[in-house]
mmCIF file of C-alpha atoms and ligand atoms in Angstrom:
data_model
loop_
_atom_site.group_PDB
_atom_site.id
_atom_site.type_symbol
_atom_site.label_atom_id
_atom_site.label_comp_id
_atom_site.label_asym_id
_atom_site.label_seq_id
_atom_site.Cartn_x
_atom_site.Cartn_y
_atom_site.Cartn_z
ATOM 1 C CA MET I 1 -8.768 22.544 29.992
ATOM 2 C CA MET I 2 -5.082 22.381 29.976
ATOM 3 C CA ARG I 3 -2.678 23.444 31.809
ATOM 4 C CA LEU I 4 -0.930 27.025 29.972
ATOM 5 C CA ASP I 5 2.828 25.485 30.391
ATOM 6 C CA LYS I 6 2.242 22.242 29.029
ATOM 7 C CA PHE I 7 -0.163 23.336 25.782
ATOM 8 C CA ILE I 8 2.312 25.260 25.630
ATOM 9 C CA SER I 9 5.286 22.746 24.984
ATOM 10 C CA SER I 10 3.019 20.651 23.274
ATOM 11 C CA ASN I 11 2.727 22.810 20.815
ATOM 12 C CA THR I 12 5.936 24.765 19.877
ATOM 13 C CA SER I 13 9.317 23.136 20.452
ATOM 14 C CA LEU I 14 10.059 24.676 23.616
ATOM 15 C CA SER I 15 10.239 22.132 26.999
ATOM 16 C CA ARG I 16 8.192 22.088 29.437
ATOM 17 C CA SER I 17 10.757 24.021 31.354
ATOM 18 C CA GLN I 18 11.124 26.343 28.785
ATOM 19 C CA ALA I 19 7.314 27.076 28.446
ATOM 20 C CA ASN I 20 7.490 27.812 32.401
ATOM 21 C CA LYS I 21 10.152 30.422 31.851
ATOM 22 C CA GLU I 22 9.209 32.265 29.155
ATOM 23 C CA ILE I 23 5.404 32.873 31.056
ATOM 24 C CA LYS I 24 7.183 33.621 34.294
ATOM 25 C CA ALA I 25 9.108 36.136 31.934
ATOM 26 C CA ALA I 26 6.005 37.756 31.334
ATOM 27 C CA ASN I 27 6.328 36.562 27.197
ATOM 28 C CA VAL I 28 2.601 35.186 27.347
ATOM 29 C CA LYS I 29 -0.745 36.087 26.959
ATOM 30 C CA VAL I 30 -3.754 34.803 27.364
ATOM 31 C CA ASN I 31 -6.976 36.032 25.522
ATOM 32 C CA GLY I 32 -4.597 39.679 25.273
ATOM 33 C CA ILE I 33 -3.860 39.454 29.191
ATOM 34 C CA VAL I 34 -0.465 38.769 31.064
ATOM 35 C CA VAL I 35 -0.255 35.011 32.543
ATOM 36 C CA THR I 36 2.878 34.233 34.437
ATOM 37 C CA ASP I 37 2.058 31.130 35.880
ATOM 38 C CA GLY I 38 2.254 28.405 34.378
ATOM 39 C CA ASP I 39 -0.389 25.926 35.894
ATOM 40 C CA CYS I 40 -3.198 28.639 35.084
ATOM 41 C CA LYS I 41 -5.806 26.357 33.299
ATOM 42 C CA ILE I 42 -6.538 27.330 29.878
ATOM 43 C CA ASP I 43 -9.570 26.013 27.278
ATOM 44 C CA GLU I 44 -7.159 24.688 24.631
ATOM 45 C CA ASN I 45 -9.663 24.648 21.720
ATOM 46 C CA ASN I 46 -10.337 28.344 22.498
ATOM 47 C CA ALA I 47 -7.788 30.072 24.093
ATOM 48 C CA LYS I 48 -5.473 32.394 22.404
ATOM 49 C CA VAL I 49 -1.907 32.075 23.391
ATOM 50 C CA GLU I 50 0.449 34.327 22.433
ATOM 51 C CA HIS I 51 4.421 33.993 23.030
ATOM 52 C CA ASN I 52 6.388 36.972 22.226
ATOM 53 C CA GLY I 53 3.088 38.315 20.206
ATOM 54 C CA LYS I 54 3.518 35.625 17.787
ATOM 55 C CA GLN I 55 -0.535 33.134 18.253
ATOM 56 C CA ILE I 56 0.597 29.179 19.596
ATOM 57 C CA ASN I 57 -2.167 26.968 17.676
ATOM 58 C CA TYR I 58 -3.657 23.839 19.200
ATOM 59 C CA ASN I 59 -2.409 20.873 17.693
ATOM 60 C CA GLN I 60 -4.893 18.337 17.826
ATOM 61 C CA PHE I 61 -2.753 15.696 17.894
ATOM 62 C CA ILE I 62 -4.494 12.164 17.230
ATOM 63 C CA TYR I 63 -3.194 8.760 17.166
ATOM 64 C CA ILE I 64 -4.605 5.081 15.883
ATOM 65 C CA MET I 65 -2.877 1.774 16.379
ATOM 66 C CA LEU I 66 -3.498 -0.199 13.062
ATOM 67 C CA ASN I 67 -3.983 -3.786 12.405
ATOM 68 C CA LYS I 68 -1.710 -3.828 9.860
ATOM 69 C CA PRO I 69 -2.529 -7.180 6.954
ATOM 70 C CA GLN I 70 0.174 -7.966 4.672
ATOM 71 C CA GLY I 71 0.817 -6.324 1.412
ATOM 72 C CA VAL I 72 0.327 -2.740 2.577
ATOM 73 C CA VAL I 73 3.219 -0.316 2.105
ATOM 74 C CA SER I 74 3.918 1.729 5.373
ATOM 75 C CA ALA I 75 4.335 4.929 3.573
ATOM 76 C CA THR I 76 1.855 7.868 3.654
ATOM 77 C CA THR I 77 1.561 8.143 -0.454
ATOM 78 C CA ASP I 78 2.455 5.310 -2.784
ATOM 79 C CA THR I 79 1.734 5.682 -6.195
ATOM 80 C CA LYS I 80 1.426 1.777 -7.247
ATOM 81 C CA GLN I 81 0.974 0.392 -4.269
ATOM 82 C CA LYS I 82 -1.581 0.692 -0.857
ATOM 83 C CA THR I 83 -0.288 2.323 1.921
ATOM 84 C CA VAL I 84 -1.546 2.440 5.790
ATOM 85 C CA LEU I 85 -3.301 5.250 5.228
ATOM 86 C CA ASP I 86 -5.218 4.317 2.768
ATOM 87 C CA LEU I 87 -6.881 2.250 5.658
ATOM 88 C CA ILE I 88 -8.366 5.202 7.643
ATOM 89 C CA PRO I 89 -11.270 6.611 6.220
ATOM 90 C CA ASN I 90 -10.332 10.015 4.470
ATOM 91 C CA GLU I 91 -11.365 12.300 7.504
ATOM 92 C CA TYR I 92 -8.650 12.059 9.212
ATOM 93 C CA LYS I 93 -6.568 12.937 6.253
ATOM 94 C CA LYS I 94 -6.876 16.443 6.760
ATOM 95 C CA TYR I 95 -4.825 16.130 10.004
ATOM 96 C CA ASN I 96 -0.800 14.682 7.929
ATOM 97 C CA LEU I 97 -0.811 11.317 9.902
ATOM 98 C CA PHE I 98 2.371 9.579 9.555
ATOM 99 C CA PRO I 99 3.167 5.862 10.970
ATOM 100 C CA CYS I 100 5.699 5.993 13.657
ATOM 101 C CA GLY I 101 8.357 3.682 12.458
ATOM 102 C CA ARG I 102 8.109 1.091 9.600
ATOM 103 C CA LEU I 103 6.643 -2.941 9.047
ATOM 104 C CA ASP I 104 7.885 -3.845 6.192
ATOM 105 C CA LYS I 105 5.518 -5.312 3.316
ATOM 106 C CA ASP I 106 5.193 -8.633 4.335
ATOM 107 C CA THR I 107 5.158 -7.650 7.820
ATOM 108 C CA LEU I 108 1.825 -7.678 10.191
ATOM 109 C CA GLY I 109 0.089 -6.173 13.516
ATOM 110 C CA LEU I 110 0.893 -3.205 15.188
ATOM 111 C CA VAL I 111 1.236 0.495 13.560
ATOM 112 C CA ILE I 112 1.218 3.620 15.376
ATOM 113 C CA LEU I 113 -0.353 6.089 13.048
ATOM 114 C CA THR I 114 0.112 9.501 14.613
ATOM 115 C CA ASN I 115 0.844 13.488 13.305
ATOM 116 C CA ASN I 116 2.701 13.836 16.370
ATOM 117 C CA GLY I 117 6.249 14.687 15.272
ATOM 118 C CA GLN I 118 8.398 15.255 18.494
ATOM 119 C CA GLY I 119 6.390 12.096 19.972
ATOM 120 C CA ALA I 120 6.876 10.237 17.082
ATOM 121 C CA HIS I 121 10.572 11.432 16.724
ATOM 122 C CA ARG I 122 11.360 10.991 21.032
ATOM 123 C CA VAL I 123 9.932 6.875 20.692
ATOM 124 C CA LEU I 124 11.380 6.511 17.400
ATOM 125 C CA SER I 125 15.044 7.163 18.551
ATOM 126 C CA PRO I 126 17.637 4.607 19.784
ATOM 127 C CA LYS I 127 18.116 6.928 22.953
ATOM 128 C CA ASN I 128 15.780 5.754 24.387
ATOM 129 C CA HIS I 129 14.923 1.902 24.355
ATOM 130 C CA VAL I 130 11.949 1.957 23.456
ATOM 131 C CA GLN I 131 11.053 -1.555 23.104
ATOM 132 C CA LYS I 132 9.596 -3.682 20.161
ATOM 133 C CA THR I 133 8.198 -7.285 20.445
ATOM 134 C CA TYR I 134 7.657 -9.299 17.068
ATOM 135 C CA ALA I 135 6.267 -13.512 17.520
ATOM 136 C CA PHE I 136 7.882 -14.779 14.506
ATOM 137 C CA LYS I 137 8.427 -17.891 12.346
ATOM 138 C CA CYS I 138 11.324 -19.395 11.150
ATOM 139 C CA ALA I 139 12.204 -21.878 8.264
ATOM 140 C CA GLU I 140 14.890 -24.006 9.890
ATOM 141 C CA PRO I 141 14.696 -24.496 13.203
ATOM 142 C CA LEU I 142 16.026 -22.197 15.632
ATOM 143 C CA LEU I 143 19.441 -23.628 17.283
ATOM 144 C CA ASN I 144 20.477 -22.684 20.528
ATOM 145 C CA GLU I 145 23.724 -21.134 19.605
ATOM 146 C CA ASP I 146 22.897 -18.808 16.894
ATOM 147 C CA LYS I 147 19.622 -17.758 19.235
ATOM 148 C CA GLN I 148 22.337 -16.837 21.864
ATOM 149 C CA LYS I 149 24.705 -15.270 19.131
ATOM 150 C CA ILE I 150 21.321 -12.968 17.676
ATOM 151 C CA GLU I 151 20.540 -12.375 21.258
ATOM 152 C CA ASP I 152 23.964 -11.465 22.178
ATOM 153 C CA GLY I 153 24.292 -8.963 18.522
ATOM 154 C CA ILE I 154 24.960 -10.141 15.463
ATOM 155 C CA LEU I 155 27.095 -8.708 12.329
ATOM 156 C CA LEU I 156 25.464 -8.180 9.355
ATOM 157 C CA LYS I 157 26.138 -8.010 5.819
ATOM 158 C CA ASP I 158 26.388 -3.891 5.664
ATOM 159 C CA GLY I 159 28.918 -4.481 8.489
ATOM 160 C CA TYR I 160 25.939 -3.400 11.366
ATOM 161 C CA VAL I 161 26.565 -5.715 14.805
ATOM 162 C CA THR I 162 22.948 -5.070 16.151
ATOM 163 C CA LYS I 163 22.355 -4.367 20.080
ATOM 164 C CA PRO I 164 21.726 -7.191 22.181
ATOM 165 C CA CYS I 165 17.148 -8.835 21.909
ATOM 166 C CA LYS I 166 15.691 -11.363 23.683
ATOM 167 C CA ILE I 167 14.395 -13.997 21.971
ATOM 168 C CA GLN I 168 11.805 -16.621 23.839
ATOM 169 C CA LEU I 169 11.124 -19.161 21.660
ATOM 170 C CA GLN I 170 7.552 -21.408 21.530
ATOM 171 C CA SER I 171 8.957 -23.643 19.279
ATOM 172 C CA PRO I 172 12.185 -24.635 17.410
ATOM 173 C CA PHE I 173 10.458 -22.592 14.346
ATOM 174 C CA CYS I 174 8.702 -20.197 16.259
ATOM 175 C CA GLY I 175 8.819 -17.161 19.202
ATOM 176 C CA ILE I 176 8.705 -14.155 20.283
ATOM 177 C CA ILE I 177 12.167 -11.726 19.537
ATOM 178 C CA THR I 178 11.806 -8.518 21.705
ATOM 179 C CA LEU I 179 14.436 -5.209 20.102
ATOM 180 C CA HIS I 180 15.285 -2.239 20.932
ATOM 181 C CA GLU I 181 16.322 -0.342 18.187
ATOM 182 C CA GLY I 182 14.382 -0.924 14.557
ATOM 183 C CA LYS I 183 17.070 -0.991 12.105
ATOM 184 C CA TYR I 184 16.264 -1.990 8.241
ATOM 185 C CA HIS I 185 14.856 -5.262 7.701
ATOM 186 C CA GLU I 186 16.700 -5.648 10.918
ATOM 187 C CA ILE I 187 14.882 -9.030 12.189
ATOM 188 C CA LYS I 188 15.194 -10.198 8.547
ATOM 189 C CA ARG I 189 18.552 -10.003 8.449
ATOM 190 C CA MET I 190 19.587 -11.069 12.266
ATOM 191 C CA PHE I 191 18.081 -14.863 11.135
ATOM 192 C CA GLY I 192 19.677 -14.920 7.863
ATOM 193 C CA ALA I 193 23.102 -13.956 9.253
ATOM 194 C CA VAL I 194 22.459 -17.648 10.799
ATOM 195 C CA SER I 195 21.601 -19.471 8.114
ATOM 196 C CA ASN I 196 17.747 -19.573 8.746
ATOM 197 C CA LYS I 197 14.947 -17.372 7.642
ATOM 198 C CA ILE I 198 12.161 -15.104 8.786
ATOM 199 C CA VAL I 199 8.319 -16.978 6.760
ATOM 200 C CA TYR I 200 6.543 -14.885 9.196
ATOM 201 C CA LEU I 201 6.279 -11.824 11.431
ATOM 202 C CA GLU I 202 4.558 -9.948 13.337
ATOM 203 C CA ARG I 203 4.626 -6.678 15.282
ATOM 204 C CA ILE I 204 2.747 -7.077 18.722
ATOM 205 C CA SER I 205 4.035 -4.184 21.488
ATOM 206 C CA PHE I 206 5.192 -1.091 20.580
ATOM 207 C CA GLY I 207 7.188 -0.081 24.653
ATOM 208 C CA THR I 208 3.719 -0.211 26.553
ATOM 209 C CA ILE I 209 1.153 -0.649 23.401
ATOM 210 C CA LYS I 210 -0.275 -3.839 22.947
ATOM 211 C CA LEU I 211 -1.839 -4.907 19.486
ATOM 212 C CA ASP I 212 -5.509 -4.229 20.597
ATOM 213 C CA THR I 213 -6.535 -8.592 19.643
ATOM 214 C CA ASN I 214 -9.806 -7.176 19.179
ATOM 215 C CA LEU I 215 -8.845 -5.715 16.028
ATOM 216 C CA LYS I 216 -8.954 -7.781 12.997
ATOM 217 C CA ARG I 217 -6.228 -7.108 10.351
ATOM 218 C CA GLY I 218 -7.012 -3.872 8.481
ATOM 219 C CA GLU I 219 -9.307 -2.811 11.237
ATOM 220 C CA TYR I 220 -8.242 0.205 13.740
ATOM 221 C CA ARG I 221 -8.307 2.801 16.286
ATOM 222 C CA PHE I 222 -7.873 4.904 18.651
ATOM 223 C CA LEU I 223 -5.330 4.872 21.322
ATOM 224 C CA THR I 224 -6.493 5.188 25.042
ATOM 225 C CA GLU I 225 -5.384 7.735 27.586
ATOM 226 C CA LYS I 226 -2.989 5.819 28.988
ATOM 227 C CA GLU I 227 -1.576 4.287 25.395
ATOM 228 C CA ILE I 228 -1.226 8.530 24.338
ATOM 229 C CA ALA I 229 1.339 8.873 27.732
ATOM 230 C CA LEU I 230 3.793 6.858 25.565
ATOM 231 C CA PHE I 231 4.060 10.342 22.828
ATOM 232 C CA GLU I 232 2.859 12.278 25.661
ATOM 233 C CA ASN I 233 4.791 11.939 28.617
ATOM 234 C CA LYS I 234 7.730 14.527 28.932
HETATM 235 N N1 LIG J 1 12.137 -6.388 11.433
HETATM 236 C C1 LIG J 1 11.695 -7.008 9.823
HETATM 237 O O1 LIG J 1 12.702 -7.541 9.312
HETATM 238 N N2 LIG J 1 10.934 -6.462 9.049
HETATM 239 C C2 LIG J 1 9.644 -5.708 10.059
HETATM 240 O O2 LIG J 1 9.017 -5.293 9.620
HETATM 241 C C3 LIG J 1 10.324 -5.142 11.273
HETATM 242 C C4 LIG J 1 11.663 -6.134 11.542
#
């Protein structure tokens, strides 16, 4: 069972408060009857909900956590290379899943596959500062002054200055880096800007969601209700 206002906001472009306005204005019918209370609980799988006479379909959102191996591209289709969707059974193809944010072909770790476009857009938007953490190894020892430069925000070759980030070193050659944005090849380019080189990169968390250490490379599981909240809390 689901609240009517949540059903509408999750399955249309209306926000929860816009949905409530529409409900109060008697523009919403459930199973042919006008309902004016957004709190009304409906059976989301069977109820026929109409807004201004137009039926709203129930989009069942799916969320999968994948432990991406190396050598797989974060795309939905590719004519030559294996994609993250090739690691998911065919029965889920009908849900039009896509990866929420991209990892490079040689980067490992946490990828979330979903069909919730709005939710994914929201968590990826730089405005929302959802933090991502990566375990890294670099080819040269990371000097303190270079670590500081990267943490403060560094000028990349294309003229972009990265946002401040945090690095916790575990040894001069490896550590954890936490970013609030995700530009193309960002971490590799940050290390390149201090004449170093990333030789291993693994995403270990995305917002509140941590890579499940029970998943082997290439394995997946569904997100838990608690994890889904990152995408569905409005
Ligand atoms: N930064 C990179 O350089 N590569 C990734 O895959 C993710 C972040």
